[in-house]
Amino acid sequence: MAGFGHWKEQRLARADGSRKGSVDELIAGIVELLNGQDGFCTTSSCSGRLLLVQALSRDSSGFEVQKQNCSWLMVTHQACATEDVVTALQEATDDAVFKFEPFILHVQCRELKDAQLLHSVAIGSGFRNSGITVSTKGKIMMAVRSTHCLEVPLSQRGKLMVTEDYINFLVQIANRKMEENKKRIDRFYSCLQLALKTEDCLSNSSLERKPKTRPVDVYRRKRKRNKKGDCISPEKNKGELETTNDPETNLDFFTELS
Amino acid sequence: MAGFGHWKEQRLARADGSRKGSVDELIAGIVELLNGQDGFCTTSSCSGRLLLVQALSRDSSGFEVQKQNCSWLMVTHQACATEDVVTALQEATDDAVFKFEPFILHVQCRELKDAQLLHSVAIGSGFRNSGITVSTKGKIMMAVRSTHCLEVPLSQRGKLMVTEDYINFLVQIANRKMEENKKRIDRFYSCLQLALKTEDCLSNSSLERKPKTRPVDVYRRKRKRNKKGDCISPEKNKGELETTNDPETNLDFFTELS
């Protein structure tokens, strides 16, 4: 895409526009690795978080309005404790919802083949809701996304609807999801390094390359052979949307299109 | 893509491979409309559902194993009643989780422009996790997906962790999400009809077309002008991942790449 390099330079020179003001530590390596490559420029990211949000659900007349306004009662990018949630819930005056949101990353790509490589890495690492967008003007974005989530209503109009025992149970589950999320991030980072290294080797190789050998194909063959280690081969397409053996396999056929 | 028509013919002649064995009634119109177009072939779909799943979390020695095996205690593609969930929970012997899963649709597309049109319709209808996949062999898939969800653990090793009051509260929320999901499906259907009609008009027009006028651009301009009616203009990019005013706007910038 013409002008990608120039756009990227300007983009990376801008101040971080997120509420936090900086890239999450857990994914700083990934962001740095991608931005060091000609073909990629990250545009937004979050390593994953646990949050308690409160949505304003009714207006003063008592009628339900669209939930356009939320406030955050708690947010953390690490494991949390039951007391954190209990304390935050004491501030709730409306409908409070506890959420786990996994790693998400948006990357603008120079060419479609860059997006395809990144997409392959994302799917192979367990981020099975990842997808590419190509705008009509040729801008190519890859979003790394997961189906992994929790969304649990806890209070109604400020009234707590669960016990502290339940909150403790929920927090344990949420912390396990954060741990699994971290493992997937580590897997993503390793797979990304392997994929980029493979691409480099092919680009630099002085041997004659088969016309249809693309870096992402070589990377995929290497990944499938690598039974142990960091990169996981996607499971075979079961052909059904409705299997819940592993919610992430619902979209497996995406990975097996070739 | 060469051979797309032939592949599509074979695909549509196959028996429905889903557990249910047929397309959900709520989305039969969408599926029929898409399959009637040269550029699309649906491969899997679900109109949205409420389910209670049970994951086997521990082996006989008491050690936690990977949650590879789930069983369904309840599933419905319509609103459910509190008693349905309570009754199903009585069968739980392990960790039961209540889920709302929104509309999902996978469509293989003949060309990238077809995927882009469908992607634009999906994003404009509120399905903001939608994305394109392009395999190295040129297969193009568009997945219509939403961030809209519920995932609520209810029992631990068969022991119910919430009250019936809570289940009633949860069911009301879930049914509202199903209702919102249905509205988005209707919006998607209307937007899709408009987009395809626009494309048809442009294809059939005998007037000289501006070189860069593409059906998806015209559709987008029409959609933005249409302040009332079925298609909603995407909100402007706020530039932040961390706004939760409307979780669906987190990915708005995808729509405003052009």
Short mmCIF file of C-alpha atoms in Angstrom, two decimals:
data_model
loop_
_atom_site.label_atom_id
_atom_site.label_comp_id
_atom_site.label_asym_id
_atom_site.label_seq_id
_atom_site.Cartn_x
_atom_site.Cartn_y
_atom_site.Cartn_z
CA MET A 1 0.00 0.00 0.00
CA ALA A 2 1.46 3.29 -1.14
CA GLY A 3 2.41 5.64 1.67
CA PHE A 4 2.19 2.96 4.35
CA GLY A 5 5.71 3.67 5.59
CA HIS A 6 5.05 7.38 5.87
CA TRP A 7 1.71 6.87 7.58
CA LYS A 8 3.32 4.43 10.00
CA GLU A 9 6.07 6.87 10.91
CA GLN A 10 3.52 9.54 11.75
CA ARG A 11 1.31 7.12 13.62
CA LEU A 12 4.13 5.85 15.84
CA ALA A 13 5.21 9.39 16.60
CA ARG A 14 1.80 10.23 18.06
CA ALA A 15 1.14 10.11 21.79
CA ASP A 16 -0.66 7.01 23.05
CA GLY A 17 -4.35 7.86 22.82
CA SER A 18 -5.68 5.21 25.20
CA ARG A 19 -7.11 5.95 28.61
CA LYS A 20 -4.15 4.18 30.20
CA GLY A 21 -1.61 6.11 28.14
CA SER A 22 0.76 3.22 27.49
CA VAL A 23 0.94 -0.28 26.06
CA ASP A 24 0.24 -3.05 28.59
CA GLU A 25 3.50 -4.56 29.82
CA LEU A 26 2.44 -8.11 29.02
CA ILE A 27 2.24 -7.35 25.31
CA ALA A 28 4.92 -4.69 24.97
CA GLY A 29 7.22 -7.27 23.34
CA ILE A 30 4.63 -8.19 20.72
CA VAL A 31 3.91 -4.57 19.91
CA GLU A 32 7.59 -3.76 19.63
CA LEU A 33 8.26 -6.79 17.44
CA LEU A 34 5.44 -5.93 15.05
CA ASN A 35 6.27 -2.24 14.82
CA GLY A 36 9.87 -3.16 14.06
CA GLN A 37 8.70 -4.94 10.91
CA ASP A 38 8.05 -3.07 7.69
CA GLY A 39 4.74 -4.79 7.11
CA PHE A 40 2.94 -3.92 10.34
CA CYS A 41 1.83 -1.05 12.51
CA THR A 42 -0.17 -1.66 15.67
CA THR A 43 -3.05 0.74 16.22
CA SER A 44 -4.59 -0.42 19.50
CA SER A 45 -4.18 -3.18 22.05
CA CYS A 46 -5.17 -4.52 25.43
CA SER A 47 -3.48 -7.46 27.17
CA GLY A 48 -6.75 -8.55 28.73
CA ARG A 49 -8.60 -7.30 31.78
CA LEU A 50 -11.15 -7.92 34.47
CA LEU A 51 -13.67 -5.18 34.99
CA LEU A 52 -16.78 -4.25 36.85
CA VAL A 53 -18.89 -1.88 34.82
CA GLN A 54 -22.11 -0.19 35.67
CA ALA A 55 -24.59 0.70 32.98
CA LEU A 56 -27.18 3.38 33.49
CA SER A 57 -30.29 1.51 32.57
CA ARG A 58 -33.13 3.78 33.43
CA ASP A 59 -33.78 7.48 33.11
CA SER A 60 -35.31 9.58 35.86
CA SER A 61 -38.84 8.75 34.73
CA GLY A 62 -38.10 5.07 35.29
CA PHE A 63 -38.17 4.15 31.63
CA GLU A 64 -35.44 1.96 30.29
CA VAL A 65 -33.08 3.85 28.01
CA GLN A 66 -30.45 2.52 25.68
CA LYS A 67 -27.39 1.57 27.66
CA GLN A 68 -25.18 4.22 26.16
CA ASN A 69 -23.49 5.24 29.38
CA CYS A 70 -21.28 3.02 31.43
CA SER A 71 -18.95 3.76 34.28
CA TRP A 72 -16.09 1.62 35.47
CA LEU A 73 -16.23 0.55 39.10
CA MET A 74 -13.08 -1.57 38.84
CA VAL A 75 -10.51 -2.53 36.22
CA THR A 76 -7.35 -4.60 36.41
CA HIS A 77 -4.97 -6.15 33.89
CA GLN A 78 -3.93 -8.79 36.40
CA ALA A 79 -5.62 -11.29 38.67
CA CYS A 80 -7.99 -9.75 41.17
CA ALA A 81 -9.11 -10.58 44.71
CA THR A 82 -12.66 -11.15 45.92
CA GLU A 83 -12.41 -8.12 48.20
CA ASP A 84 -11.64 -5.89 45.20
CA VAL A 85 -14.92 -6.83 43.58
CA VAL A 86 -16.93 -6.71 46.80
CA THR A 87 -15.59 -3.24 47.58
CA ALA A 88 -16.26 -1.97 44.08
CA LEU A 89 -19.80 -3.36 44.16
CA GLN A 90 -20.55 -1.22 47.21
CA GLU A 91 -20.35 1.78 44.86
CA ALA A 92 -22.91 0.33 42.47
CA THR A 93 -26.11 2.30 42.11
CA ASP A 94 -27.41 0.60 38.98
CA ASP A 95 -26.84 -2.61 37.00
CA ALA A 96 -23.28 -3.79 37.56
CA VAL A 97 -21.69 -6.43 35.34
CA PHE A 98 -18.42 -8.27 35.91
CA LYS A 99 -16.45 -9.00 32.76
CA PHE A 100 -13.35 -10.76 31.58
CA GLU A 101 -12.08 -9.41 28.28
CA PRO A 102 -9.16 -11.24 26.64
CA PHE A 103 -6.17 -9.99 24.66
CA ILE A 104 -7.07 -7.85 21.69
CA LEU A 105 -4.76 -6.31 19.13
CA HIS A 106 -5.39 -4.27 16.01
CA VAL A 107 -2.66 -4.09 13.40
CA GLN A 108 -2.64 -2.22 10.16
CA CYS A 109 -0.78 -4.20 7.52
CA ARG A 110 1.14 -3.09 4.47
CA GLU A 111 -0.03 -5.94 2.25
CA LEU A 112 -2.60 -8.70 2.38
CA LYS A 113 0.13 -11.32 2.74
CA ASP A 114 1.24 -9.60 5.96
CA ALA A 115 -2.32 -9.74 7.30
CA GLN A 116 -2.58 -13.39 6.30
CA LEU A 117 0.61 -14.28 8.13
CA LEU A 118 -0.55 -12.50 11.26
CA HIS A 119 -3.99 -14.08 10.97
CA SER A 120 -2.47 -17.52 10.77
CA VAL A 121 -0.39 -16.86 13.89
CA ALA A 122 -3.43 -15.56 15.75
CA ILE A 123 -5.64 -18.54 14.88
CA GLY A 124 -2.86 -20.99 15.70
CA SER A 125 -2.40 -19.38 19.12
CA GLY A 126 -6.06 -19.75 20.04
CA PHE A 127 -7.43 -16.34 19.04
CA ARG A 128 -10.11 -17.78 16.86
CA ASN A 129 -12.25 -14.70 16.35
CA SER A 130 -9.41 -12.96 14.56
CA GLY A 131 -10.18 -11.44 11.20
CA ILE A 132 -9.05 -9.16 8.41
CA THR A 133 -10.73 -6.00 7.15
CA VAL A 134 -9.91 -4.53 3.77
CA SER A 135 -11.38 -1.09 3.20
CA THR A 136 -12.43 0.07 -0.24
CA LYS A 137 -9.39 2.35 -0.26
CA GLY A 138 -7.09 -0.58 0.31
CA LYS A 139 -6.32 -0.22 4.00
CA ILE A 140 -5.76 -3.61 5.53
CA MET A 141 -6.38 -4.30 9.21
CA MET A 142 -5.95 -7.48 11.21
CA ALA A 143 -7.75 -7.83 14.51
CA VAL A 144 -6.52 -10.46 16.97
CA ARG A 145 -9.58 -11.53 18.96
CA SER A 146 -10.76 -14.37 21.12
CA THR A 147 -14.13 -15.88 21.99
CA HIS A 148 -12.88 -16.42 25.55
CA CYS A 149 -15.02 -14.27 27.88
CA LEU A 150 -17.06 -13.81 31.01
CA GLU A 151 -20.00 -11.48 31.33
CA VAL A 152 -21.85 -11.79 34.61
CA PRO A 153 -24.58 -9.44 35.86
CA LEU A 154 -24.12 -8.97 39.61
CA SER A 155 -26.43 -6.20 40.69
CA GLN A 156 -29.76 -4.77 39.67
CA ARG A 157 -30.39 -1.08 40.31
CA GLY A 158 -27.67 -1.19 42.94
CA LYS A 159 -29.01 -4.28 44.71
CA LEU A 160 -26.51 -7.12 44.92
CA MET A 161 -28.03 -10.29 43.45
CA VAL A 162 -25.37 -12.81 44.52
CA THR A 163 -23.55 -13.87 47.68
CA GLU A 164 -19.92 -13.19 48.54
CA ASP A 165 -19.33 -16.93 48.11
CA TYR A 166 -20.47 -16.61 44.52
CA ILE A 167 -18.20 -13.62 43.95
CA ASN A 168 -15.29 -15.66 45.29
CA PHE A 169 -16.21 -18.54 42.95
CA LEU A 170 -16.46 -16.12 40.02
CA VAL A 171 -13.14 -14.45 40.79
CA GLN A 172 -11.37 -17.83 40.81
CA ILE A 173 -12.79 -18.61 37.38
CA ALA A 174 -11.89 -15.17 36.09
CA ASN A 175 -8.33 -15.44 37.34
CA ARG A 176 -7.98 -18.81 35.59
CA LYS A 177 -9.17 -17.19 32.38
CA MET A 178 -6.59 -14.42 32.81
CA GLU A 179 -3.94 -17.10 33.27
CA GLU A 180 -5.05 -18.96 30.13
CA ASN A 181 -5.09 -15.62 28.33
CA LYS A 182 -1.49 -14.99 29.33
CA LYS A 183 -0.47 -18.42 28.04
CA ARG A 184 -2.10 -17.64 24.71
CA ILE A 185 -0.28 -14.33 24.55
CA ASP A 186 3.02 -16.13 25.16
CA ARG A 187 2.11 -18.65 22.48
CA PHE A 188 1.21 -15.84 20.09
CA TYR A 189 4.54 -14.14 20.72
CA SER A 190 6.51 -17.33 20.09
CA CYS A 191 4.52 -18.18 16.97
CA LEU A 192 4.94 -14.66 15.68
CA GLN A 193 8.68 -14.78 16.16
CA LEU A 194 8.82 -18.12 14.33
CA ALA A 195 6.64 -16.88 11.48
CA LEU A 196 8.67 -13.71 10.99
CA LYS A 197 11.93 -15.63 11.17
CA THR A 198 10.62 -18.05 8.55
CA GLU A 199 9.66 -15.17 6.33
CA ASP A 200 13.09 -13.60 6.77
CA CYS A 201 14.85 -16.83 5.86
CA LEU A 202 12.82 -17.21 2.73
CA SER A 203 13.35 -13.60 1.71
CA ASN A 204 17.10 -13.87 2.21
CA SER A 205 17.55 -17.31 0.76
CA SER A 206 19.72 -17.45 -2.34
CA LEU A 207 18.27 -20.79 -3.33
CA GLU A 208 15.63 -20.83 -6.01
CA ARG A 209 12.21 -20.78 -4.36
CA LYS A 210 9.31 -22.78 -5.72
CA PRO A 211 6.98 -20.25 -7.31
CA LYS A 212 4.11 -21.02 -4.96
CA THR A 213 6.07 -21.23 -1.73
CA ARG A 214 4.94 -18.39 0.47
CA PRO A 215 6.29 -17.62 3.92
CA VAL A 216 2.92 -18.29 5.53
CA ASP A 217 2.73 -21.75 3.87
CA VAL A 218 6.20 -22.69 5.15
CA TYR A 219 5.30 -21.38 8.58
CA ARG A 220 2.13 -23.48 8.60
CA ARG A 221 3.99 -26.63 7.58
CA LYS A 222 6.58 -26.04 10.30
CA ARG A 223 3.87 -25.39 12.86
CA LYS A 224 2.04 -28.62 12.08
CA ARG A 225 5.27 -30.62 12.39
CA ASN A 226 6.06 -29.02 15.71
CA LYS A 227 4.06 -31.38 17.92
CA LYS A 228 5.59 -30.06 21.11
CA GLY A 229 6.60 -26.52 21.77
CA ASP A 230 4.91 -23.22 21.63
CA CYS A 231 2.73 -23.29 18.56
CA ILE A 232 -0.38 -25.39 18.51
CA SER A 233 -1.74 -26.89 15.32
CA PRO A 234 -5.34 -25.99 14.81
CA GLU A 235 -7.66 -28.93 15.29
CA LYS A 236 -9.28 -30.32 12.19
CA ASN A 237 -12.54 -28.85 11.03
CA LYS A 238 -15.40 -30.73 12.60
CA GLY A 239 -17.80 -29.13 10.20
CA GLU A 240 -20.28 -28.06 12.87
CA LEU A 241 -20.96 -24.71 14.45
CA GLU A 242 -22.72 -26.29 17.38
CA THR A 243 -19.99 -28.32 19.01
CA THR A 244 -19.05 -26.92 22.36
CA ASN A 245 -16.30 -29.40 23.20
CA ASP A 246 -14.02 -26.42 22.85
CA PRO A 247 -15.83 -23.20 22.04
CA GLU A 248 -12.73 -22.07 20.20
CA THR A 249 -12.99 -24.93 17.71
CA ASN A 250 -16.31 -23.66 16.42
CA LEU A 251 -14.41 -21.61 13.91
CA ASP A 252 -11.71 -24.14 13.11
CA PHE A 253 -12.69 -24.46 9.52
CA PHE A 254 -11.41 -20.95 9.05
CA THR A 255 -7.92 -22.25 9.57
CA GLU A 256 -8.29 -25.14 7.20
CA LEU A 257 -9.43 -23.27 4.14
CA SER A 258 -6.26 -24.05 2.23
CA MET B 1 -12.11 -17.14 -7.68
CA ALA B 2 -11.96 -19.86 -10.30
CA GLY B 3 -14.33 -22.75 -9.70
CA PHE B 4 -16.38 -20.88 -7.08
CA GLY B 5 -19.65 -21.50 -8.94
CA HIS B 6 -18.97 -25.21 -9.23
CA TRP B 7 -17.89 -25.50 -5.61
CA LYS B 8 -21.01 -23.61 -4.51
CA GLU B 9 -23.30 -25.89 -6.46
CA GLN B 10 -21.81 -28.94 -4.79
CA ARG B 11 -21.84 -27.32 -1.38
CA LEU B 12 -25.52 -26.36 -1.55
CA ALA B 13 -26.43 -29.85 -2.72
CA ARG B 14 -24.97 -31.38 0.44
CA ALA B 15 -27.15 -32.30 3.42
CA ASP B 16 -27.08 -29.84 6.31
CA GLY B 17 -24.22 -30.98 8.52
CA SER B 18 -25.25 -29.19 11.73
CA ARG B 19 -26.56 -30.92 14.80
CA LYS B 20 -29.95 -29.31 14.24
CA GLY B 21 -30.07 -30.36 10.60
CA SER B 22 -31.60 -27.17 9.23
CA VAL B 23 -31.11 -23.42 9.03
CA ASP B 24 -32.68 -21.47 11.92
CA GLU B 25 -36.01 -19.99 10.82
CA LEU B 26 -35.09 -16.49 11.95
CA ILE B 27 -32.26 -16.29 9.44
CA ALA B 28 -33.61 -18.47 6.64
CA GLY B 29 -34.36 -15.34 4.60
CA ILE B 30 -30.80 -14.06 4.91
CA VAL B 31 -29.34 -17.42 3.96
CA GLU B 32 -31.65 -17.74 0.97
CA LEU B 33 -30.90 -14.20 -0.17
CA LEU B 34 -27.15 -14.72 -0.02
CA ASN B 35 -27.18 -18.10 -1.69
CA GLY B 36 -29.27 -16.65 -4.47
CA GLN B 37 -26.44 -14.27 -5.30
CA ASP B 38 -23.51 -15.30 -7.46
CA GLY B 39 -20.97 -13.83 -5.08
CA PHE B 40 -21.87 -15.70 -1.88
CA CYS B 41 -22.30 -19.13 -0.40
CA THR B 42 -23.19 -19.56 3.27
CA THR B 43 -21.27 -22.32 5.04
CA SER B 44 -22.62 -22.19 8.59
CA SER B 45 -24.99 -20.15 10.70
CA CYS B 46 -26.82 -19.83 13.98
CA SER B 47 -29.53 -17.27 14.71
CA GLY B 48 -28.45 -16.97 18.32
CA ARG B 49 -29.14 -19.14 21.33
CA LEU B 50 -29.32 -19.50 25.06
CA LEU B 51 -27.63 -22.53 26.50
CA LEU B 52 -26.65 -24.23 29.68
CA VAL B 53 -23.47 -26.22 29.23
CA GLN B 54 -21.64 -28.41 31.63
CA ALA B 55 -17.89 -28.82 31.39
CA LEU B 56 -16.15 -31.81 32.91
CA SER B 57 -13.53 -30.08 34.96
CA ARG B 58 -11.91 -32.74 37.02
CA ASP B 59 -10.78 -36.28 36.42
CA SER B 60 -11.40 -39.14 38.82
CA SER B 61 -8.27 -38.34 40.80
CA GLY B 62 -9.61 -34.90 41.52
CA PHE B 63 -7.08 -33.10 39.38
CA GLU B 64 -8.30 -30.42 37.07
CA VAL B 65 -8.10 -31.42 33.44
CA GLN B 66 -8.44 -29.32 30.34
CA LYS B 67 -12.10 -28.61 29.70
CA GLN B 68 -12.28 -30.52 26.47
CA ASN B 69 -15.62 -32.15 27.12
CA CYS B 70 -18.88 -30.31 27.45
CA SER B 71 -22.44 -31.50 27.49
CA TRP B 72 -25.53 -29.46 26.81
CA LEU B 73 -28.10 -29.36 29.58
CA MET B 74 -30.35 -26.90 27.74
CA VAL B 75 -30.43 -25.05 24.43
CA THR B 76 -33.00 -22.77 22.86
CA HIS B 77 -33.06 -20.39 19.89
CA GLN B 78 -35.84 -18.38 21.50
CA ALA B 79 -36.52 -16.71 24.83
CA CYS B 80 -36.43 -19.09 27.77
CA ALA B 81 -38.21 -19.30 31.11
CA THR B 82 -36.64 -19.42 34.56
CA GLU B 83 -38.09 -22.88 35.13
CA ASP B 84 -36.29 -24.20 32.04
CA VAL B 85 -32.94 -23.22 33.50
CA VAL B 86 -33.78 -24.37 37.03
CA THR B 87 -34.92 -27.77 35.73
CA ALA B 88 -31.83 -28.18 33.56
CA LEU B 89 -29.56 -27.24 36.46
CA GLN B 90 -30.94 -30.14 38.46
CA GLU B 91 -29.13 -32.41 36.01
CA ALA B 92 -25.79 -30.69 36.58
CA THR B 93 -23.09 -32.85 38.11
CA ASP B 94 -20.15 -30.57 37.36
CA ASP B 95 -19.50 -26.91 36.44
CA ALA B 96 -22.52 -25.54 34.61
CA VAL B 97 -22.35 -22.27 32.68
CA PHE B 98 -25.25 -20.29 31.23
CA LYS B 99 -24.50 -18.61 27.92
CA PHE B 100 -26.03 -16.27 25.41
CA GLU B 101 -24.46 -16.61 21.97
CA PRO B 102 -25.57 -14.11 19.30
CA PHE B 103 -26.15 -14.49 15.57
CA ILE B 104 -23.21 -15.89 13.68
CA LEU B 105 -22.87 -16.47 9.96
CA HIS B 106 -20.01 -17.70 7.81
CA VAL B 107 -20.09 -16.92 4.12
CA GLN B 108 -17.61 -17.89 1.47
CA CYS B 109 -17.29 -15.11 -1.09
CA ARG B 110 -16.39 -15.20 -4.75
CA GLU B 111 -14.31 -12.03 -4.69
CA LEU B 112 -12.90 -9.68 -2.10
CA LYS B 113 -15.36 -6.95 -3.11
CA ASP B 114 -18.20 -9.31 -2.18
CA ALA B 115 -16.66 -9.89 1.25
CA GLN B 116 -16.16 -6.15 1.69
CA LEU B 117 -19.80 -5.44 0.89
CA LEU B 118 -20.98 -8.07 3.34
CA HIS B 119 -18.52 -6.83 5.97
CA SER B 120 -19.82 -3.30 5.62
CA VAL B 121 -23.40 -4.51 6.08
CA ALA B 122 -22.43 -6.55 9.12
CA ILE B 123 -20.59 -3.72 10.84
CA GLY B 124 -23.38 -1.27 10.08
CA SER B 125 -25.93 -3.65 11.61
CA GLY B 126 -24.04 -3.91 14.89
CA PHE B 127 -22.02 -7.07 14.31
CA ARG B 128 -18.75 -5.44 15.11
CA ASN B 129 -16.54 -8.47 15.50
CA SER B 130 -17.10 -9.41 11.87
CA GLY B 131 -14.03 -10.09 9.79
CA ILE B 132 -12.64 -11.45 6.57
CA THR B 133 -10.24 -14.35 6.11
CA VAL B 134 -8.28 -14.83 2.92
CA SER B 135 -6.47 -18.14 2.72
CA THR B 136 -3.19 -18.51 0.88
CA LYS B 137 -5.08 -20.38 -1.83
CA GLY B 138 -7.39 -17.45 -2.35
CA LYS B 139 -10.50 -18.64 -0.53
CA ILE B 140 -12.33 -15.69 0.93
CA MET B 141 -14.56 -16.05 3.99
CA MET B 142 -16.59 -13.44 5.81
CA ALA B 143 -17.69 -14.13 9.37
CA VAL B 144 -20.56 -12.11 10.80
CA ARG B 145 -19.92 -11.91 14.54
CA SER B 146 -20.91 -9.86 17.53
CA THR B 147 -19.31 -8.99 20.87
CA HIS B 148 -22.74 -9.26 22.49
CA CYS B 149 -22.64 -12.14 24.99
CA LEU B 150 -23.36 -13.59 28.40
CA GLU B 151 -21.26 -16.22 30.07
CA VAL B 152 -22.31 -16.94 33.65
CA PRO B 153 -21.01 -19.81 35.81
CA LEU B 154 -23.92 -21.16 37.86
CA SER B 155 -22.76 -24.33 39.52
CA GLN B 156 -19.53 -25.80 40.81
CA ARG B 157 -19.16 -29.58 40.76
CA GLY B 158 -22.92 -29.86 40.63
CA LYS B 159 -23.56 -27.47 43.53
CA LEU B 160 -25.77 -24.52 42.62
CA MET B 161 -24.01 -21.27 43.50
CA VAL B 162 -26.88 -18.83 42.98
CA THR B 163 -30.50 -18.41 44.07
CA GLU B 164 -33.58 -18.89 41.93
CA ASP B 165 -34.10 -15.13 42.16
CA TYR B 166 -30.74 -14.65 40.49
CA ILE B 167 -31.60 -17.13 37.75
CA ASN B 168 -34.82 -15.21 37.13
CA PHE B 169 -32.83 -11.95 36.94
CA LEU B 170 -30.36 -13.55 34.56
CA VAL B 171 -33.05 -15.01 32.33
CA GLN B 172 -34.67 -11.59 31.94
CA ILE B 173 -31.34 -10.12 30.84
CA ALA B 174 -30.70 -13.02 28.49
CA ASN B 175 -34.12 -12.69 26.88
CA ARG B 176 -33.49 -8.98 26.32
CA LYS B 177 -30.23 -9.84 24.62
CA MET B 178 -32.06 -12.33 22.40
CA GLU B 179 -34.52 -9.59 21.53
CA GLU B 180 -31.74 -7.14 20.68
CA ASN B 181 -30.08 -9.90 18.67
CA LYS B 182 -33.28 -10.37 16.66
CA LYS B 183 -33.44 -6.62 15.94
CA ARG B 184 -29.87 -6.71 14.68
CA ILE B 185 -30.69 -9.66 12.45
CA ASP B 186 -33.64 -7.73 10.99
CA ARG B 187 -31.38 -4.72 10.49
CA PHE B 188 -28.77 -6.90 8.83
CA TYR B 189 -31.37 -8.36 6.47
CA SER B 190 -32.66 -4.91 5.49
CA CYS B 191 -29.17 -3.51 5.01
CA LEU B 192 -28.18 -6.53 2.98
CA GLN B 193 -31.17 -6.13 0.70
CA LEU B 194 -30.33 -2.46 0.22
CA ALA B 195 -26.68 -3.15 -0.47
CA LEU B 196 -27.42 -5.86 -3.00
CA LYS B 197 -30.06 -3.73 -4.69
CA THR B 198 -27.56 -0.86 -4.91
CA GLU B 199 -25.02 -3.18 -6.44
CA ASP B 200 -27.56 -4.43 -8.94
CA CYS B 201 -28.53 -0.92 -9.98
CA LEU B 202 -24.93 0.03 -10.54
CA SER B 203 -24.22 -3.11 -12.51
CA ASN B 204 -27.24 -2.59 -14.73
CA SER B 205 -26.91 1.13 -15.15
CA SER B 206 -26.29 2.32 -18.69
CA LEU B 207 -24.93 5.63 -17.46
CA GLU B 208 -21.19 6.12 -17.40
CA ARG B 209 -19.91 5.28 -13.92
CA LYS B 210 -17.11 7.23 -12.26
CA PRO B 211 -14.07 4.95 -12.35
CA LYS B 212 -13.80 4.75 -8.58
CA THR B 213 -17.48 4.33 -7.78
CA ARG B 214 -17.90 0.93 -6.23
CA PRO B 215 -21.17 -0.55 -5.08
CA VAL B 216 -19.99 -0.67 -1.47
CA ASP B 217 -19.10 3.07 -1.57
CA VAL B 218 -22.52 3.98 -2.92
CA TYR B 219 -24.17 1.77 -0.34
CA ARG B 220 -22.20 3.47 2.44
CA ARG B 221 -23.14 6.95 1.23
CA LYS B 222 -26.80 5.95 1.05
CA ARG B 223 -26.61 4.41 4.49
CA LYS B 224 -25.15 7.54 6.08
CA ARG B 225 -27.84 9.71 4.50
CA ASN B 226 -30.56 7.41 5.73
CA LYS B 227 -30.96 8.92 9.19
CA LYS B 228 -34.16 7.04 9.86
CA GLY B 229 -34.92 3.56 8.70
CA ASP B 230 -33.25 0.25 8.97
CA CYS B 231 -29.53 0.85 8.59
CA ILE B 232 -27.54 2.54 11.28
CA SER B 233 -24.48 4.64 10.54
CA PRO B 234 -21.47 3.52 12.49
CA GLU B 235 -20.43 5.99 15.17
CA LYS B 236 -17.21 7.86 14.61
CA ASN B 237 -13.98 6.32 15.77
CA LYS B 238 -13.26 7.46 19.29
CA GLY B 239 -9.72 6.25 18.97
CA GLU B 240 -9.75 4.29 22.21
CA LEU B 241 -10.06 0.60 22.87
CA GLU B 242 -11.02 1.19 26.44
CA THR B 243 -14.29 3.04 26.13
CA THR B 244 -17.15 0.96 27.34
CA ASN B 245 -19.89 3.48 26.61
CA ASP B 246 -20.95 0.99 24.01
CA PRO B 247 -18.78 -2.10 23.86
CA GLU B 248 -19.63 -2.40 20.20
CA THR B 249 -18.02 0.92 19.37
CA ASN B 250 -14.62 -0.34 20.42
CA LEU B 251 -14.07 -1.52 16.89
CA ASP B 252 -15.69 1.40 15.11
CA PHE B 253 -12.48 2.50 13.52
CA PHE B 254 -12.63 -0.61 11.41
CA THR B 255 -15.55 0.88 9.55
CA GLU B 256 -13.96 4.26 9.07
CA LEU B 257 -10.74 3.16 7.45
CA SER B 258 -11.66 4.78 4.16
#
